[in-house]
mmCIF file of C-alpha atoms and ligand atoms in Angstrom:
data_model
loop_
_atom_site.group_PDB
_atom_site.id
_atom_site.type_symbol
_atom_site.label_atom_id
_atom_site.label_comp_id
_atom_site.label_asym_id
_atom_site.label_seq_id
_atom_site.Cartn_x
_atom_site.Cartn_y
_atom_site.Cartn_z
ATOM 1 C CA UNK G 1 -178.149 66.975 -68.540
ATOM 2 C CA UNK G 2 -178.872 63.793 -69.655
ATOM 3 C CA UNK G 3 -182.419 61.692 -69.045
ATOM 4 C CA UNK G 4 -180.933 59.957 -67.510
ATOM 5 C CA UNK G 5 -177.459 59.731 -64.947
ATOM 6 C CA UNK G 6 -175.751 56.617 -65.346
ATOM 7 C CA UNK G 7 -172.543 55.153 -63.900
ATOM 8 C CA UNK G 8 -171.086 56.813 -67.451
ATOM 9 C CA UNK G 9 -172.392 60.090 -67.267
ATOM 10 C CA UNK G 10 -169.697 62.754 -66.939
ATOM 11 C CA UNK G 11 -169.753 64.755 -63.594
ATOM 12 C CA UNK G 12 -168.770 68.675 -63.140
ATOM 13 C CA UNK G 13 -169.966 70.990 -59.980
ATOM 14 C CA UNK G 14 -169.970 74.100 -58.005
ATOM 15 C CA UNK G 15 -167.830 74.351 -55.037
ATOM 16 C CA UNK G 16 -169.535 76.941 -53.328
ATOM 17 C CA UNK G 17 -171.020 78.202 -49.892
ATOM 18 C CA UNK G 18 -174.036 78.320 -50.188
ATOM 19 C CA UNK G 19 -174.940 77.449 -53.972
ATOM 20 C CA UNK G 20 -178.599 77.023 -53.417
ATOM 21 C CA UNK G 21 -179.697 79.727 -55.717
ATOM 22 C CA UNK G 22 -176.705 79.255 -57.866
ATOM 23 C CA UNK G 23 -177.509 79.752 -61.979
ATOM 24 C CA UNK G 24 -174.137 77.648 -63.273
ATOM 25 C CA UNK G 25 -176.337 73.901 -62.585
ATOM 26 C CA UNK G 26 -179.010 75.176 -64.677
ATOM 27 C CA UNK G 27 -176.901 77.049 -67.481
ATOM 28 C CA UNK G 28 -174.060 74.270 -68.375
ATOM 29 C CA UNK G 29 -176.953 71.240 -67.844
ATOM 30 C CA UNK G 30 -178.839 72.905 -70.194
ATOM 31 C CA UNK G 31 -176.365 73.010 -72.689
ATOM 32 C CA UNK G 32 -174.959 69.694 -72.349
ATOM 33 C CA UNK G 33 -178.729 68.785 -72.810
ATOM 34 C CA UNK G 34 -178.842 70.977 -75.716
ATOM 35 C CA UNK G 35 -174.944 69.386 -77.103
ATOM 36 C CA UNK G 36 -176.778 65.718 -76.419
ATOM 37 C CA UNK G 37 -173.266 65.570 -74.089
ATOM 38 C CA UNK G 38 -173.863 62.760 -71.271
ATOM 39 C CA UNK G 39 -172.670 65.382 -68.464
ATOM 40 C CA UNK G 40 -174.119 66.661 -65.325
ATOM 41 C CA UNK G 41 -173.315 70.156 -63.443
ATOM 42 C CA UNK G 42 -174.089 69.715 -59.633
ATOM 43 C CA UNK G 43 -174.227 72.039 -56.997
ATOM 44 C CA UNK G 44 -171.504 70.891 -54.315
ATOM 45 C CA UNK G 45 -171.812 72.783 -50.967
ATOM 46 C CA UNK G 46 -168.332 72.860 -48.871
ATOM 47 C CA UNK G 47 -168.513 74.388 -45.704
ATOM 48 C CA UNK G 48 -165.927 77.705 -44.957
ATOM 49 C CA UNK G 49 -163.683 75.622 -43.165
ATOM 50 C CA UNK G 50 -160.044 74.657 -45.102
ATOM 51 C CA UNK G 51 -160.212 71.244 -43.964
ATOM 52 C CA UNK G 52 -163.890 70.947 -45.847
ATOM 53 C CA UNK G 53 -162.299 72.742 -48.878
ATOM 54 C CA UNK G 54 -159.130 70.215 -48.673
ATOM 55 C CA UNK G 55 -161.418 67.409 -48.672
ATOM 56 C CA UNK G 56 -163.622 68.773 -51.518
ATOM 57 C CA UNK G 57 -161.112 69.359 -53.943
ATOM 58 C CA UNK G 58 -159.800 66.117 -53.425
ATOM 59 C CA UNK G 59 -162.911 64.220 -53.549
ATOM 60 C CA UNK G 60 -163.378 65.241 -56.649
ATOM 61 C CA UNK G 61 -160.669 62.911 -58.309
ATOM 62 C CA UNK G 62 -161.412 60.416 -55.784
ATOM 63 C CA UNK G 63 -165.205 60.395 -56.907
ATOM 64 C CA UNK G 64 -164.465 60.945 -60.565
ATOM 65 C CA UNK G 65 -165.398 64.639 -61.504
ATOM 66 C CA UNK G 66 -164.296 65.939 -64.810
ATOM 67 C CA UNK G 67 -163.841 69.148 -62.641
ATOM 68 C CA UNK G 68 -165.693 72.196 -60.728
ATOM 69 C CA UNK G 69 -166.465 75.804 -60.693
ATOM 70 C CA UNK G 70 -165.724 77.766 -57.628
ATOM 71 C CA UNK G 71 -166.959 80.616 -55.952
ATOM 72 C CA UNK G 72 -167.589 82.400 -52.922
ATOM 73 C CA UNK G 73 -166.122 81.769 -50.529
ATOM 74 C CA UNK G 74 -163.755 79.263 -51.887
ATOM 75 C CA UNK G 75 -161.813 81.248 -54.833
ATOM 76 C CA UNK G 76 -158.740 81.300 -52.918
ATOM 77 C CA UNK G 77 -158.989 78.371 -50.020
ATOM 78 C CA UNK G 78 -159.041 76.085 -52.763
ATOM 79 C CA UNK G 79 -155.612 77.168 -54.496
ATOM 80 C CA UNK G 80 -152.977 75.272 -51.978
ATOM 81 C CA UNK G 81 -154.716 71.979 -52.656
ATOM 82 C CA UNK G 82 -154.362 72.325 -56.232
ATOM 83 C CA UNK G 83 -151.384 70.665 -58.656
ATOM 84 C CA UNK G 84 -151.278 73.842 -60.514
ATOM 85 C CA UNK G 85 -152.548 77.052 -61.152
ATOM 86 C CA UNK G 86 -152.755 78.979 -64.355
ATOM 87 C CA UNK G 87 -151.183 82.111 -65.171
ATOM 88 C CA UNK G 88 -154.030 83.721 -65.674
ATOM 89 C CA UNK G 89 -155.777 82.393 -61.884
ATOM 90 C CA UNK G 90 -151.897 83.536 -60.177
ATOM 91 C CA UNK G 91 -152.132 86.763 -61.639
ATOM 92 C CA UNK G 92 -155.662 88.233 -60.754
ATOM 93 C CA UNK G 93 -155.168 85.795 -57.273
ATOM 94 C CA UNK G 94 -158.719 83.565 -58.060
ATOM 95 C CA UNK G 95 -159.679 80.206 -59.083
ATOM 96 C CA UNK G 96 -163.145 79.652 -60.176
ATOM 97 C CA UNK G 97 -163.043 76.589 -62.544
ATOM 98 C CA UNK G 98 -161.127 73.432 -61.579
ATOM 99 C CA UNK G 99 -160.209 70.668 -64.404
ATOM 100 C CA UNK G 100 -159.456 66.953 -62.669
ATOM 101 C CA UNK G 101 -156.631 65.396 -65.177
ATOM 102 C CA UNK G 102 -156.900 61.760 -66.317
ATOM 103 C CA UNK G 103 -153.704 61.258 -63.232
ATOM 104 C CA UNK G 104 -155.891 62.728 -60.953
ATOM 105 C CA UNK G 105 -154.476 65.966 -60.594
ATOM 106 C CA UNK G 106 -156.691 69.470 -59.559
ATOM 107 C CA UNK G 107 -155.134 72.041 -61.774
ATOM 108 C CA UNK G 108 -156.645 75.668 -61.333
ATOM 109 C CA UNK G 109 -157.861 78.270 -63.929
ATOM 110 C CA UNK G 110 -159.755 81.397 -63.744
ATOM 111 C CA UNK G 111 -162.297 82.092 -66.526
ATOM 112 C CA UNK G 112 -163.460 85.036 -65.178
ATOM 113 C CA UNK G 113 -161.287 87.514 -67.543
ATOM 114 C CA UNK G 114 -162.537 85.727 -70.646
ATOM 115 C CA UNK G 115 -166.111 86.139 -68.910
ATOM 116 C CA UNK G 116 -164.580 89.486 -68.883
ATOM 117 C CA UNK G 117 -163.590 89.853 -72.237
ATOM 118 C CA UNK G 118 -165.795 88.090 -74.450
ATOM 119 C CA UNK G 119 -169.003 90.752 -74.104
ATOM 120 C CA UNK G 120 -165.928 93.049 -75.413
ATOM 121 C CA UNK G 121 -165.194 91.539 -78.137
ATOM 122 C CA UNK G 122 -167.234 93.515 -80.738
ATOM 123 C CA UNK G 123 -165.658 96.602 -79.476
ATOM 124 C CA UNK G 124 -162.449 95.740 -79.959
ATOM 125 C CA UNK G 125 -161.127 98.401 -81.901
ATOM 126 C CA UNK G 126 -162.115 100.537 -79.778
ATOM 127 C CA UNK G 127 -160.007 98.614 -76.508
ATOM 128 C CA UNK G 128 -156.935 98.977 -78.339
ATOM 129 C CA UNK G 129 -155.440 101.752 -76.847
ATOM 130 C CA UNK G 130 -158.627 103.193 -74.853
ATOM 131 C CA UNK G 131 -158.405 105.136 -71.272
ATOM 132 C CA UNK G 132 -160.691 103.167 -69.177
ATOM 133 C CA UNK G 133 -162.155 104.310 -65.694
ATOM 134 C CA UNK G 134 -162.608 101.237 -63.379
ATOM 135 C CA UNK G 135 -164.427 101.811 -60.131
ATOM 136 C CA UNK G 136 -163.376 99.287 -57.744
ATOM 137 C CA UNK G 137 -160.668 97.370 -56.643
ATOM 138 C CA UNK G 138 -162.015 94.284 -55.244
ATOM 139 C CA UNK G 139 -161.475 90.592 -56.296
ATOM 140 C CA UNK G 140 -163.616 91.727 -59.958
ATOM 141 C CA UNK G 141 -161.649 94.756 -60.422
ATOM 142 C CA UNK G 142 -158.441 92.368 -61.251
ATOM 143 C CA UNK G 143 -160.125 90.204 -63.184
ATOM 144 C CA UNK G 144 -161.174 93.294 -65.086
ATOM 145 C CA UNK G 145 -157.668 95.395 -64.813
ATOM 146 C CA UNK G 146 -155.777 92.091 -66.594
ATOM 147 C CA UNK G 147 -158.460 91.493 -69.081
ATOM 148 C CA UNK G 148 -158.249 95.143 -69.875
ATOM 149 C CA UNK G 149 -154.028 94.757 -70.356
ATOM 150 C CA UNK G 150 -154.621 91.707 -72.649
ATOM 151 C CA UNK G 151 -156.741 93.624 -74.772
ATOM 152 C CA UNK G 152 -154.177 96.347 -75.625
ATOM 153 C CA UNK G 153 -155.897 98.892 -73.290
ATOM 154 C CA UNK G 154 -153.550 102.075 -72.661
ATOM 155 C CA UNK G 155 -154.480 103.101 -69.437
ATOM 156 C CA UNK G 156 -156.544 102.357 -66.395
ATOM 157 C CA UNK G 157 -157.857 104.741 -63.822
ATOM 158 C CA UNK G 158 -159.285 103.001 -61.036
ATOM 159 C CA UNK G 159 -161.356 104.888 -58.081
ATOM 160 C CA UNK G 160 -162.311 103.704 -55.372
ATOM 161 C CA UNK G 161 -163.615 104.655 -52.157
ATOM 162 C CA UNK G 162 -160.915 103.219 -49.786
ATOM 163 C CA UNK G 163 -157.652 104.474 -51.675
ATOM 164 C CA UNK G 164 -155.198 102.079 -49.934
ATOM 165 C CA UNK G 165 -156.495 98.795 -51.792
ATOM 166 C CA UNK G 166 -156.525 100.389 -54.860
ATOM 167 C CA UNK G 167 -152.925 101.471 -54.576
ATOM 168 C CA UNK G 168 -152.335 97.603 -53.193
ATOM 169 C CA UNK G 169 -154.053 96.424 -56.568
ATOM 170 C CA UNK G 170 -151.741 98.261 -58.500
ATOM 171 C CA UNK G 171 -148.638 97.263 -56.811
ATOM 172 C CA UNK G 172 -149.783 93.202 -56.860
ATOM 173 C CA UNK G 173 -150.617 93.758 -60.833
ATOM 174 C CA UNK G 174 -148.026 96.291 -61.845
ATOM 175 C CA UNK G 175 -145.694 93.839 -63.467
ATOM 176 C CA UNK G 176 -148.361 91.370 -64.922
ATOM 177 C CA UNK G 177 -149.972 94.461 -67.113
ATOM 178 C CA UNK G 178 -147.190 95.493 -69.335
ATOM 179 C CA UNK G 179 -146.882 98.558 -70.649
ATOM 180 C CA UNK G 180 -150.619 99.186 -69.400
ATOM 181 C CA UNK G 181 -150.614 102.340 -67.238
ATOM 182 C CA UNK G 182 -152.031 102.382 -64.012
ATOM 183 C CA UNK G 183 -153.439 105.233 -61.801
ATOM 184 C CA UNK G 184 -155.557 105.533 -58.685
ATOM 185 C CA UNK G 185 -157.607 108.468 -57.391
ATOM 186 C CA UNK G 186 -160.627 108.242 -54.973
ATOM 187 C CA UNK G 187 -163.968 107.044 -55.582
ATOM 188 C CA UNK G 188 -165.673 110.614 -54.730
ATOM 189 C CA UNK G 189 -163.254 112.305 -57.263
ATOM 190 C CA UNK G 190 -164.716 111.029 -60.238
ATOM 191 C CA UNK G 191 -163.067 112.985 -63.097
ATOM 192 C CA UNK G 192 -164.569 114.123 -66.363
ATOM 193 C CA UNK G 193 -165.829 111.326 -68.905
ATOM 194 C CA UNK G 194 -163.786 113.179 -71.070
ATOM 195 C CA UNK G 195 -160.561 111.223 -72.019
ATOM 196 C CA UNK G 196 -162.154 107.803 -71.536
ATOM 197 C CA UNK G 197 -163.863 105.584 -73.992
ATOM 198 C CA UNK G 198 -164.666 102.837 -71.269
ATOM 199 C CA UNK G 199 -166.280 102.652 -67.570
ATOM 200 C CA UNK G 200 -166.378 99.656 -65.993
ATOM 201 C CA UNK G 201 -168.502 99.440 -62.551
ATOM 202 C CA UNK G 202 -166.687 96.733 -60.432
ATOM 203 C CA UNK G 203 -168.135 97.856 -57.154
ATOM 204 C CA UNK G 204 -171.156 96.486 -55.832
ATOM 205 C CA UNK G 205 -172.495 99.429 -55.674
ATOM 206 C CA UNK G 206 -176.367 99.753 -57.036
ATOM 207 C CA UNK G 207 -176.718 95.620 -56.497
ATOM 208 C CA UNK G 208 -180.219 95.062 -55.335
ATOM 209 C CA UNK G 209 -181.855 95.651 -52.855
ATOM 210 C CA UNK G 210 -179.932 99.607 -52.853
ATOM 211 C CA UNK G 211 -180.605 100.019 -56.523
ATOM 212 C CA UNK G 212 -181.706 103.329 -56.379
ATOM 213 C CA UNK G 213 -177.435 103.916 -56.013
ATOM 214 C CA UNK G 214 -175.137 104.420 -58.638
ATOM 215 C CA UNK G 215 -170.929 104.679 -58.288
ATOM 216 C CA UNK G 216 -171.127 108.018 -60.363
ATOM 217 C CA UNK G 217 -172.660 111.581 -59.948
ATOM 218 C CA UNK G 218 -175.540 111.568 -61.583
ATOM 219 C CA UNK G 219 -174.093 114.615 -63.907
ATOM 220 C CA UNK G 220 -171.147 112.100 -65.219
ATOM 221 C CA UNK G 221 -170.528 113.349 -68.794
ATOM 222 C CA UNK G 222 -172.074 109.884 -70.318
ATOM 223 C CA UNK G 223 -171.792 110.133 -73.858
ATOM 224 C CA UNK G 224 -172.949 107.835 -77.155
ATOM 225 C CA UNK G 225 -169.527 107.549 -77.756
ATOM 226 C CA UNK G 226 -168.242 105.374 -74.413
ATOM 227 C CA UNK G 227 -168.925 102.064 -73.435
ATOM 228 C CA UNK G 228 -170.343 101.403 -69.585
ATOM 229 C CA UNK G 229 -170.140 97.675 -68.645
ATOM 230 C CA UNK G 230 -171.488 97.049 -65.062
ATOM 231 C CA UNK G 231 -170.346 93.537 -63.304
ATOM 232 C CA UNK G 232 -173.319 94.114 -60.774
ATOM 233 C CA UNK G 233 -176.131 92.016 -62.535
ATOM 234 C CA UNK G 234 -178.785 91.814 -59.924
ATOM 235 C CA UNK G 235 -180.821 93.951 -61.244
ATOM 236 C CA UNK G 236 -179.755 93.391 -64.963
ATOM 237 C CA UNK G 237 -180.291 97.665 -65.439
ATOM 238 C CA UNK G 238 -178.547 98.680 -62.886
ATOM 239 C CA UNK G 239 -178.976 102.816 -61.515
ATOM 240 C CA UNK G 240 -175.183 103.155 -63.561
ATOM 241 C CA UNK G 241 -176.731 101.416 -66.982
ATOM 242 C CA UNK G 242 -179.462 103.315 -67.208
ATOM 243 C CA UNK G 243 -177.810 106.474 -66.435
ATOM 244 C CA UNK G 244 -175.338 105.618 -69.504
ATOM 245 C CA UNK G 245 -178.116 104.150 -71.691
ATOM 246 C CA UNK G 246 -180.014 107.438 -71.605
ATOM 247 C CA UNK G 247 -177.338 109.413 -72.995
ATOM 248 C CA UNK G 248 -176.732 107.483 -75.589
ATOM 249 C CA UNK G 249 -174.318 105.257 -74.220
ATOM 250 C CA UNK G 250 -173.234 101.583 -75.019
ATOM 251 C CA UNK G 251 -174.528 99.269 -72.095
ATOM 252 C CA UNK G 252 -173.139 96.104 -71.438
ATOM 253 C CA UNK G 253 -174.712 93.993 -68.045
ATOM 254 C CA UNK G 254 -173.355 92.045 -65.967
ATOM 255 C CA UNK G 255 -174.987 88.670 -66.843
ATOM 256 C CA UNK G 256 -172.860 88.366 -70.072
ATOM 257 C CA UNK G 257 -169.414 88.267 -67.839
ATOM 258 C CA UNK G 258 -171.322 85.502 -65.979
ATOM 259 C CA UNK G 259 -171.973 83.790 -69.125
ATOM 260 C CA UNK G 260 -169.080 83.754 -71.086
ATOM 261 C CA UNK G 261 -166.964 82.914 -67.821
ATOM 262 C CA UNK G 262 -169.201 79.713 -68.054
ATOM 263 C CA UNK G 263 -169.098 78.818 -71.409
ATOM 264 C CA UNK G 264 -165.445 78.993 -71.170
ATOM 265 C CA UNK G 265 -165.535 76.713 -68.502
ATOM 266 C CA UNK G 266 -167.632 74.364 -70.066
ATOM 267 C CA UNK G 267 -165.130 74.609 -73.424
ATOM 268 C CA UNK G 268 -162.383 73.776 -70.839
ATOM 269 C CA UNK G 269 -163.622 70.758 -69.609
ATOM 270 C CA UNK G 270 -165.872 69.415 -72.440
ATOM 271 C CA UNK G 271 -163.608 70.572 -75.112
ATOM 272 C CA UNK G 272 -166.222 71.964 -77.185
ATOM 273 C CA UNK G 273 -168.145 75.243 -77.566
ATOM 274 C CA UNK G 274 -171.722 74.901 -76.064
ATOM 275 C CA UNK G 275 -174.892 76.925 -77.243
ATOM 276 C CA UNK G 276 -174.510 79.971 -76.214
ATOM 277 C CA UNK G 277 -178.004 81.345 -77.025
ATOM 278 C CA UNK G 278 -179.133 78.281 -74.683
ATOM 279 C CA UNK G 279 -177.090 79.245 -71.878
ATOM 280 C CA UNK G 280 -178.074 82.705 -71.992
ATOM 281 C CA UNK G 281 -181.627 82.280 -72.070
ATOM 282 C CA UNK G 282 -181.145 79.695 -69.138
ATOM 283 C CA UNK G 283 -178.975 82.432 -67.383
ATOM 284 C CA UNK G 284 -181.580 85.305 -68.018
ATOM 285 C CA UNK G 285 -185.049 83.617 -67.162
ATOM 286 C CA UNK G 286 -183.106 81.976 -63.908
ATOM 287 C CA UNK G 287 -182.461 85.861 -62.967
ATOM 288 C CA UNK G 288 -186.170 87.016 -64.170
ATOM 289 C CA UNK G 289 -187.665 84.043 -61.882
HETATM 290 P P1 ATR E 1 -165.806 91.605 -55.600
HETATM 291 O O1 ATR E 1 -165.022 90.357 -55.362
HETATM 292 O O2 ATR E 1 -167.167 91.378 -56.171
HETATM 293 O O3 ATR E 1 -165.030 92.630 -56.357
HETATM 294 P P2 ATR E 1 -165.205 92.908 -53.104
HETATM 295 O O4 ATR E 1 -163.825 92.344 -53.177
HETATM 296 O O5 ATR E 1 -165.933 92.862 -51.824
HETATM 297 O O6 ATR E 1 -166.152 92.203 -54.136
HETATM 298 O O7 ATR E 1 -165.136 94.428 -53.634
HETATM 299 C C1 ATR E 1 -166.224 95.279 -53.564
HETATM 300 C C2 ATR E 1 -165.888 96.624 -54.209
HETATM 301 O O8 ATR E 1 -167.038 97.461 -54.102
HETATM 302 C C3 ATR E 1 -164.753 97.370 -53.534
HETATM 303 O O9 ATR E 1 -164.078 98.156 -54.484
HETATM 304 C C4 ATR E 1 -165.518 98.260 -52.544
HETATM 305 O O10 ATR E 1 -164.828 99.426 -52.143
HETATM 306 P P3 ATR E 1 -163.825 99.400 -50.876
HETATM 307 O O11 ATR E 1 -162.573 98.763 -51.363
HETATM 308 O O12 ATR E 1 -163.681 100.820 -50.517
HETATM 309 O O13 ATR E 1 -164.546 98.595 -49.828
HETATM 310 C C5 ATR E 1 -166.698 98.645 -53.375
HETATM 311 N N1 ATR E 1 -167.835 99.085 -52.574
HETATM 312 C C6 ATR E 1 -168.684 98.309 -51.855
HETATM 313 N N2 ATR E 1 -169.634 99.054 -51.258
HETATM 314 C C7 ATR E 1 -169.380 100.346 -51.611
HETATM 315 C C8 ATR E 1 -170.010 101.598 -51.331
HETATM 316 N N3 ATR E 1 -171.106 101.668 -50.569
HETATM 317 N N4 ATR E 1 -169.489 102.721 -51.868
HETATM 318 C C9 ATR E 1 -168.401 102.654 -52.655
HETATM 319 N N5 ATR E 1 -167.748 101.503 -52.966
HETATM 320 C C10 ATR E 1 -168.232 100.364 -52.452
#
């Protein structure tokens, strides 16, 4: 954020209801401060309603934005009023970043599977291939499922506790995943760690204030071998994490998906890579406050 906001400065949001204790203002001003960038990230609270959301996403051409973040509960009431929408945002069925064009048009992306992705990265080798278990099948389970198919993953099993949406999952992402094989069983039939060198918590599930819970049995065959990445990051160790960190495991939390889907968004819109080490630290002491 600059000193100070002139009639120059560029403008980006968050299109959100509520955002009051949102991180993203703090995170992407922070690096624009850190960049020297003359940008500000405001929080921009639009009420449930479609005609609010309408209104919003035009406004923000009409009142000059750069573009937005979105999220909850606007990831899909914004898409209709939007120019276009990218692959990526029609295939796991979310926008959460918005880029205004110099003609004024709102096109839609999703950053959430390279928020996804990008805490992967260094394990790579070991995606290529890999049986993952995914628990969950909500709107961060897709995000997750198509991230997994673009990084060469072989097959998915994803429980959850009601079986029908997991089965609808699969039958909306079938085609978009390639030759990435899909199965379903129920939450409470969590098989062997075996097989699987990944498991991915998508469920809310041990998100404060029930953090005494975890998705898995607490004799799950964790290993030092696999790789547990929980999207819950409130608390940062979740019941899941440290379950897989005492046996050795690899633990990856949540805040880094909310990071990286962040400093994508800011590389989208800015067209250069922030600080990452600055967002982060803004990202983690906003959570420790
Ligand atoms: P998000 O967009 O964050 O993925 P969501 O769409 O509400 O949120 O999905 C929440 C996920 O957590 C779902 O998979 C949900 O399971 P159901 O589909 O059976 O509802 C799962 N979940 C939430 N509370 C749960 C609980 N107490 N036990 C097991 N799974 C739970």
């Amino acid at each position: 954020m600059p000193d100070a906001v002139t009639a120059s400065t560029r403008k980006v949001g968050l299109i959100g209801w509520p955002v009051e204790h949102s991180f993203s203002p703090a995170m992407h001003n922070a690096a624009f401060s850190k960049a020297g960038l003359d940008w500000v990230y405001l929080p921009l609270p639009v009420q449930p309603e479609p005609a609010a959301v309408e209104k919003a996403v035009s406004g923000l051409s009409a009142l000059g934005f750069a573009g937005a973040n979105v999220t909850i509960p606007h990831k899909l009431s914004v898409m209709p009023f939007l120019s276009e929408i990218s692959h990526t945002a029609q295939t796991v069925g979310a926008v959460n970043t918005i880029t205004v064009c110099p003609n004024g048009d709102a096109v839609g992306d999703n950053t959430d599977v390279y928020g996804f992705l990008a805490p992967l990265k260094e394990y790579e080798t070991t995606l290529e291939g890999a049986d993952a278990l995914l628990l969950g099948a909500g709107g961060a389970a897709r995000s997750a499922v198509y991230g997994l198919a673009l990084a060469g993953a072989s097959r998915v099993v994803i429980l959850n506790r009601t079986v029908s949406r997991a089965e609808k999952l699969v039958r909306e992402m079938r085609e978009a995943v390639g030759g990435l094989r899909l199965e379903v069983i129920p939450l409470k039939d969590t098989p062997a760690a075996e097989d699987c060198q990944l498991v991915v918590n998508t469920t809310s599930v041990g998100m404060h204030p029930l953090t005494e819970d975890s998705p898995l049995p607490s004799d799950f065959g964790w290993r030092p071998s696999l790789l547990a990445y929980d999207l819950v990051y409130n608390p940062r160790e979740t019941r899941f994490l440290a379950q897989a960190r005492s046996a050795g495991a690899v633990c990856i939390n949540g805040l880094e998906m909310l990071l990286f889907q962040g400093v994508k968004s800011y590389e989208i819109w800015t067209g250069t890579r922030p600080n990452i080490e600055t967002m982060r630290n803004e990202l983690y002491q906003h959570f420790a406050r």
